[in-house]
């Protein structure tokens, strides 16, 4: 509890220095959060304003969800599983696309109502330029997991939230969205980044299967007992044995980069004949 109070006091001091006096509060908030604050200020966002939600029309939203169908279908079992496991806590699980549009929301009903009052719902854009410093938006900008707690949010309207997000990578290695866990900052600390990271990896495994349903799928690991678990390698193969894609875990196991394996023959990458 004392650590939580000390952190809240440091963030409060940082906000006064940054927003009221125009001083860079080095050491009071993380470098990633501070860099986000500076970007948001440069973009003209007012920390005290409540931006227009600008939710897409129903037909536009339906088109967006249809375009992201593969991602949504791959992610929903994971989103629902996390929501079910953490339903006793005041939090929700969010899925966004690569632009920051929220594609799905699941979790504690009471907290979901609170979040909706602050326009956190399907269709809202959570990019930094639209909603200031927040975990999904910062995660998309930085390309890595991000945690934002309470007053670290640029917009004061989100100071009651604690969120942790990780990027979701597609089969070609590009970021296709984020998975985020947002909770009540008065009750919870942000979930450890390992949690959304693991969720993102599970979604990525499903994306491989759904993106290439007619290709051969090779599952591999240096330790056989890890097959079927988080961290396993996945390689998508054409009928002639050419490598179409390898997931990030697989690239780490092979100690190769994506451009070094894509299009290569199986025999050139693996110590075995196709």
mmCIF file of N, CA and C in Angstrom, residues 23-89:
data_model
loop_
_atom_site.group_PDB
_atom_site.id
_atom_site.type_symbol
_atom_site.label_atom_id
_atom_site.label_comp_id
_atom_site.label_asym_id
_atom_site.label_seq_id
_atom_site.Cartn_x
_atom_site.Cartn_y
_atom_site.Cartn_z
ATOM 1 N N UNK A 23 7.617 21.752 -17.085
ATOM 2 C CA UNK A 23 8.914 21.181 -16.738
ATOM 3 C C UNK A 23 8.888 19.682 -16.999
ATOM 4 N N UNK A 24 9.975 19.142 -17.551
ATOM 5 C CA UNK A 24 10.063 17.698 -17.785
ATOM 6 C C UNK A 24 10.351 16.999 -16.451
ATOM 7 N N UNK A 25 9.416 16.162 -15.968
ATOM 8 C CA UNK A 25 9.572 15.528 -14.646
ATOM 9 C C UNK A 25 10.409 14.254 -14.689
ATOM 10 N N UNK A 26 11.686 14.395 -14.970
ATOM 11 C CA UNK A 26 12.561 13.228 -15.099
ATOM 12 C C UNK A 26 12.597 12.440 -13.795
ATOM 13 N N UNK A 27 12.427 11.123 -13.918
ATOM 14 C CA UNK A 27 12.536 10.240 -12.767
ATOM 15 C C UNK A 27 11.244 10.016 -12.003
ATOM 16 N N UNK A 28 10.211 10.789 -12.289
ATOM 17 C CA UNK A 28 8.949 10.632 -11.558
ATOM 18 C C UNK A 28 7.987 9.685 -12.267
ATOM 19 N N UNK A 29 8.073 9.614 -13.580
ATOM 20 C CA UNK A 29 7.303 8.637 -14.364
ATOM 21 C C UNK A 29 8.271 7.959 -15.328
ATOM 22 N N UNK A 30 7.872 6.819 -15.850
ATOM 23 C CA UNK A 30 8.733 6.079 -16.760
ATOM 24 C C UNK A 30 9.025 6.842 -18.038
ATOM 25 N N UNK A 31 10.144 6.535 -18.654
ATOM 26 C CA UNK A 31 10.536 7.220 -19.887
ATOM 27 C C UNK A 31 9.511 7.023 -20.996
ATOM 28 N N UNK A 32 8.918 5.838 -21.066
ATOM 29 C CA UNK A 32 7.932 5.561 -22.117
ATOM 30 C C UNK A 32 6.695 6.418 -21.931
ATOM 31 N N UNK A 33 6.225 6.546 -20.686
ATOM 32 C CA UNK A 33 5.059 7.384 -20.395
ATOM 33 C C UNK A 33 5.383 8.843 -20.685
ATOM 34 N N UNK A 34 6.538 9.301 -20.246
ATOM 35 C CA UNK A 34 6.917 10.696 -20.464
ATOM 36 C C UNK A 34 7.019 11.017 -21.951
ATOM 37 N N UNK A 35 7.599 10.097 -22.731
ATOM 38 C CA UNK A 35 7.697 10.313 -24.171
ATOM 39 C C UNK A 35 6.307 10.405 -24.796
ATOM 40 N N UNK A 36 5.367 9.589 -24.286
ATOM 41 C CA UNK A 36 3.993 9.633 -24.785
ATOM 42 C C UNK A 36 3.339 10.967 -24.438
ATOM 43 N N UNK A 37 3.541 11.438 -23.205
ATOM 44 C CA UNK A 37 3.004 12.744 -22.817
ATOM 45 C C UNK A 37 3.494 13.839 -23.773
ATOM 46 N N UNK A 38 4.762 13.793 -24.085
ATOM 47 C CA UNK A 38 5.319 14.826 -24.957
ATOM 48 C C UNK A 38 4.721 14.751 -26.355
ATOM 49 N N UNK A 39 4.520 13.532 -26.866
ATOM 50 C CA UNK A 39 3.893 13.389 -28.183
ATOM 51 C C UNK A 39 2.462 13.918 -28.161
ATOM 52 N N UNK A 40 1.740 13.593 -27.085
ATOM 53 C CA UNK A 40 0.350 14.035 -26.980
ATOM 54 C C UNK A 40 0.253 15.553 -26.912
ATOM 55 N N UNK A 41 1.158 16.170 -26.154
ATOM 56 C CA UNK A 41 1.140 17.636 -26.064
ATOM 57 C C UNK A 41 1.458 18.260 -27.418
ATOM 58 N N UNK A 42 2.429 17.681 -28.115
ATOM 59 C CA UNK A 42 2.798 18.203 -29.437
ATOM 60 C C UNK A 42 1.654 18.067 -30.437
ATOM 61 N N UNK A 43 0.808 17.052 -30.237
ATOM 62 C CA UNK A 43 -0.325 16.863 -31.151
ATOM 63 C C UNK A 43 -1.494 17.789 -30.826
ATOM 64 N N UNK A 44 -1.388 18.539 -29.714
ATOM 65 C CA UNK A 44 -2.427 19.503 -29.375
ATOM 66 C C UNK A 44 -3.514 19.001 -28.455
ATOM 67 N N UNK A 45 -3.363 17.804 -27.888
ATOM 68 C CA UNK A 45 -4.382 17.285 -26.973
ATOM 69 C C UNK A 45 -4.390 18.073 -25.673
ATOM 70 N N UNK A 46 -5.589 18.365 -25.180
ATOM 71 C CA UNK A 46 -5.771 19.028 -23.898
ATOM 72 C C UNK A 46 -6.005 17.948 -22.842
ATOM 73 N N UNK A 47 -5.149 17.854 -21.807
ATOM 74 C CA UNK A 47 -5.318 16.783 -20.809
ATOM 75 C C UNK A 47 -6.612 16.849 -20.026
ATOM 76 N N UNK A 48 -7.241 18.001 -20.005
ATOM 77 C CA UNK A 48 -8.479 18.135 -19.247
ATOM 78 C C UNK A 48 -9.734 17.967 -20.073
ATOM 79 N N UNK A 49 -9.589 17.787 -21.375
ATOM 80 C CA UNK A 49 -10.767 17.693 -22.230
ATOM 81 C C UNK A 49 -11.321 16.270 -22.280
ATOM 82 N N UNK A 50 -12.541 16.159 -22.776
ATOM 83 C CA UNK A 50 -13.175 14.863 -23.028
ATOM 84 C C UNK A 50 -13.439 14.792 -24.527
ATOM 85 N N UNK A 51 -12.534 14.149 -25.278
ATOM 86 C CA UNK A 51 -12.661 14.153 -26.733
ATOM 87 C C UNK A 51 -13.976 13.542 -27.214
ATOM 88 N N UNK A 52 -14.422 14.010 -28.372
ATOM 89 C CA UNK A 52 -15.582 13.423 -29.013
ATOM 90 C C UNK A 52 -15.312 11.943 -29.259
ATOM 91 N N UNK A 53 -16.211 11.047 -28.844
ATOM 92 C CA UNK A 53 -15.960 9.604 -29.034
ATOM 93 C C UNK A 53 -15.820 9.191 -30.484
ATOM 94 N N UNK A 54 -16.512 9.891 -31.377
ATOM 95 C CA UNK A 54 -16.374 9.615 -32.813
ATOM 96 C C UNK A 54 -16.509 8.126 -33.130
ATOM 97 N N UNK A 55 -17.543 7.483 -32.554
ATOM 98 C CA UNK A 55 -17.798 6.071 -32.833
ATOM 99 C C UNK A 55 -18.293 5.922 -34.277
ATOM 100 N N UNK A 56 -17.758 4.986 -35.047
ATOM 101 C CA UNK A 56 -18.226 4.801 -36.419
ATOM 102 C C UNK A 56 -19.712 4.425 -36.466
ATOM 103 N N UNK A 57 -20.365 4.779 -37.575
ATOM 104 C CA UNK A 57 -21.745 4.345 -37.771
ATOM 105 C C UNK A 57 -21.814 2.825 -37.750
ATOM 106 N N UNK A 58 -22.994 2.294 -37.463
ATOM 107 C CA UNK A 58 -23.160 0.847 -37.342
ATOM 108 C C UNK A 58 -22.692 0.114 -38.582
ATOM 109 N N UNK A 59 -23.016 0.637 -39.764
ATOM 110 C CA UNK A 59 -22.616 -0.060 -40.980
ATOM 111 C C UNK A 59 -21.103 -0.008 -41.181
ATOM 112 N N UNK A 60 -20.488 1.121 -40.816
ATOM 113 C CA UNK A 60 -19.037 1.246 -40.929
ATOM 114 C C UNK A 60 -18.353 0.309 -39.931
ATOM 115 N N UNK A 61 -18.904 0.234 -38.714
ATOM 116 C CA UNK A 61 -18.346 -0.651 -37.696
ATOM 117 C C UNK A 61 -18.479 -2.107 -38.112
ATOM 118 N N UNK A 62 -19.622 -2.459 -38.687
ATOM 119 C CA UNK A 62 -19.817 -3.835 -39.152
ATOM 120 C C UNK A 62 -18.791 -4.197 -40.228
ATOM 121 N N UNK A 63 -18.529 -3.250 -41.127
ATOM 122 C CA UNK A 63 -17.521 -3.482 -42.170
ATOM 123 C C UNK A 63 -16.134 -3.669 -41.555
ATOM 124 N N UNK A 64 -15.804 -2.830 -40.554
ATOM 125 C CA UNK A 64 -14.509 -2.946 -39.878
ATOM 126 C C UNK A 64 -14.361 -4.312 -39.219
ATOM 127 N N UNK A 65 -15.403 -4.760 -38.521
ATOM 128 C CA UNK A 65 -15.342 -6.054 -37.843
ATOM 129 C C UNK A 65 -15.241 -7.202 -38.845
ATOM 130 N N UNK A 66 -15.904 -7.053 -39.981
ATOM 131 C CA UNK A 66 -15.819 -8.084 -41.019
ATOM 132 C C UNK A 66 -14.399 -8.142 -41.586
ATOM 133 N N UNK A 67 -13.783 -6.977 -41.787
ATOM 134 C CA UNK A 67 -12.414 -6.936 -42.307
ATOM 135 C C UNK A 67 -11.423 -7.546 -41.314
ATOM 136 N N UNK A 68 -11.742 -7.469 -40.032
ATOM 137 C CA UNK A 68 -10.850 -7.993 -38.981
ATOM 138 C C UNK A 68 -11.345 -9.344 -38.458
ATOM 139 N N UNK A 69 -12.154 -10.022 -39.231
ATOM 140 C CA UNK A 69 -12.777 -11.262 -38.779
ATOM 141 C C UNK A 69 -11.744 -12.298 -38.329
ATOM 142 N N UNK A 70 -10.675 -12.470 -39.097
ATOM 143 C CA UNK A 70 -9.665 -13.480 -38.749
ATOM 144 C C UNK A 70 -9.056 -13.186 -37.384
ATOM 145 N N UNK A 71 -8.723 -11.913 -37.139
ATOM 146 C CA UNK A 71 -8.151 -11.527 -35.849
ATOM 147 C C UNK A 71 -9.153 -11.731 -34.726
ATOM 148 N N UNK A 72 -10.388 -11.305 -34.930
ATOM 149 C CA UNK A 72 -11.417 -11.426 -33.889
ATOM 150 C C UNK A 72 -11.669 -12.894 -33.557
ATOM 151 N N UNK A 73 -11.816 -13.725 -34.579
ATOM 152 C CA UNK A 73 -12.083 -15.151 -34.340
ATOM 153 C C UNK A 73 -10.915 -15.832 -33.628
ATOM 154 N N UNK A 74 -9.692 -15.431 -33.966
ATOM 155 C CA UNK A 74 -8.525 -16.019 -33.312
ATOM 156 C C UNK A 74 -8.412 -15.555 -31.866
ATOM 157 N N UNK A 75 -8.826 -14.321 -31.595
ATOM 158 C CA UNK A 75 -8.618 -13.736 -30.266
ATOM 159 C C UNK A 75 -9.735 -14.012 -29.273
ATOM 160 N N UNK A 76 -10.967 -14.179 -29.735
ATOM 161 C CA UNK A 76 -12.092 -14.232 -28.799
ATOM 162 C C UNK A 76 -11.997 -15.357 -27.772
ATOM 163 N N UNK A 77 -11.548 -16.569 -28.123
ATOM 164 C CA UNK A 77 -11.408 -17.589 -27.072
ATOM 165 C C UNK A 77 -10.452 -17.155 -25.965
ATOM 166 N N UNK A 78 -9.388 -16.451 -26.323
ATOM 167 C CA UNK A 78 -8.426 -15.973 -25.327
ATOM 168 C C UNK A 78 -9.029 -14.832 -24.516
ATOM 169 N N UNK A 79 -9.672 -13.889 -25.198
ATOM 170 C CA UNK A 79 -10.315 -12.759 -24.512
ATOM 171 C C UNK A 79 -11.341 -13.260 -23.505
ATOM 172 N N UNK A 80 -12.187 -14.201 -23.928
ATOM 173 C CA UNK A 80 -13.229 -14.721 -23.039
ATOM 174 C C UNK A 80 -12.633 -15.518 -21.884
ATOM 175 N N UNK A 81 -11.553 -16.250 -22.144
ATOM 176 C CA UNK A 81 -10.926 -17.036 -21.085
ATOM 177 C C UNK A 81 -10.343 -16.133 -20.006
ATOM 178 N N UNK A 82 -9.658 -15.056 -20.415
ATOM 179 C CA UNK A 82 -9.098 -14.115 -19.436
ATOM 180 C C UNK A 82 -10.219 -13.443 -18.655
ATOM 181 N N UNK A 83 -11.268 -13.040 -19.371
ATOM 182 C CA UNK A 83 -12.394 -12.379 -18.703
ATOM 183 C C UNK A 83 -13.029 -13.294 -17.666
ATOM 184 N N UNK A 84 -13.151 -14.582 -17.989
ATOM 185 C CA UNK A 84 -13.763 -15.531 -17.062
ATOM 186 C C UNK A 84 -12.885 -15.743 -15.835
ATOM 187 N N UNK A 85 -11.564 -15.789 -16.041
ATOM 188 C CA UNK A 85 -10.647 -16.035 -14.933
ATOM 189 C C UNK A 85 -10.495 -14.840 -14.007
ATOM 190 N N UNK A 86 -10.736 -13.643 -14.511
ATOM 191 C CA UNK A 86 -10.520 -12.430 -13.709
ATOM 192 C C UNK A 86 -11.821 -11.693 -13.410
ATOM 193 N N UNK A 87 -12.949 -12.355 -13.620
ATOM 194 C CA UNK A 87 -14.246 -11.675 -13.482
ATOM 195 C C UNK A 87 -14.497 -11.165 -12.073
ATOM 196 N N UNK A 88 -13.855 -11.745 -11.074
ATOM 197 C CA UNK A 88 -14.045 -11.259 -9.711
ATOM 198 C C UNK A 88 -13.396 -9.913 -9.473
ATOM 199 N N UNK A 89 -12.485 -9.520 -10.347
ATOM 200 C CA UNK A 89 -11.819 -8.228 -10.226
ATOM 201 C C UNK A 89 -12.523 -7.196 -11.106
#
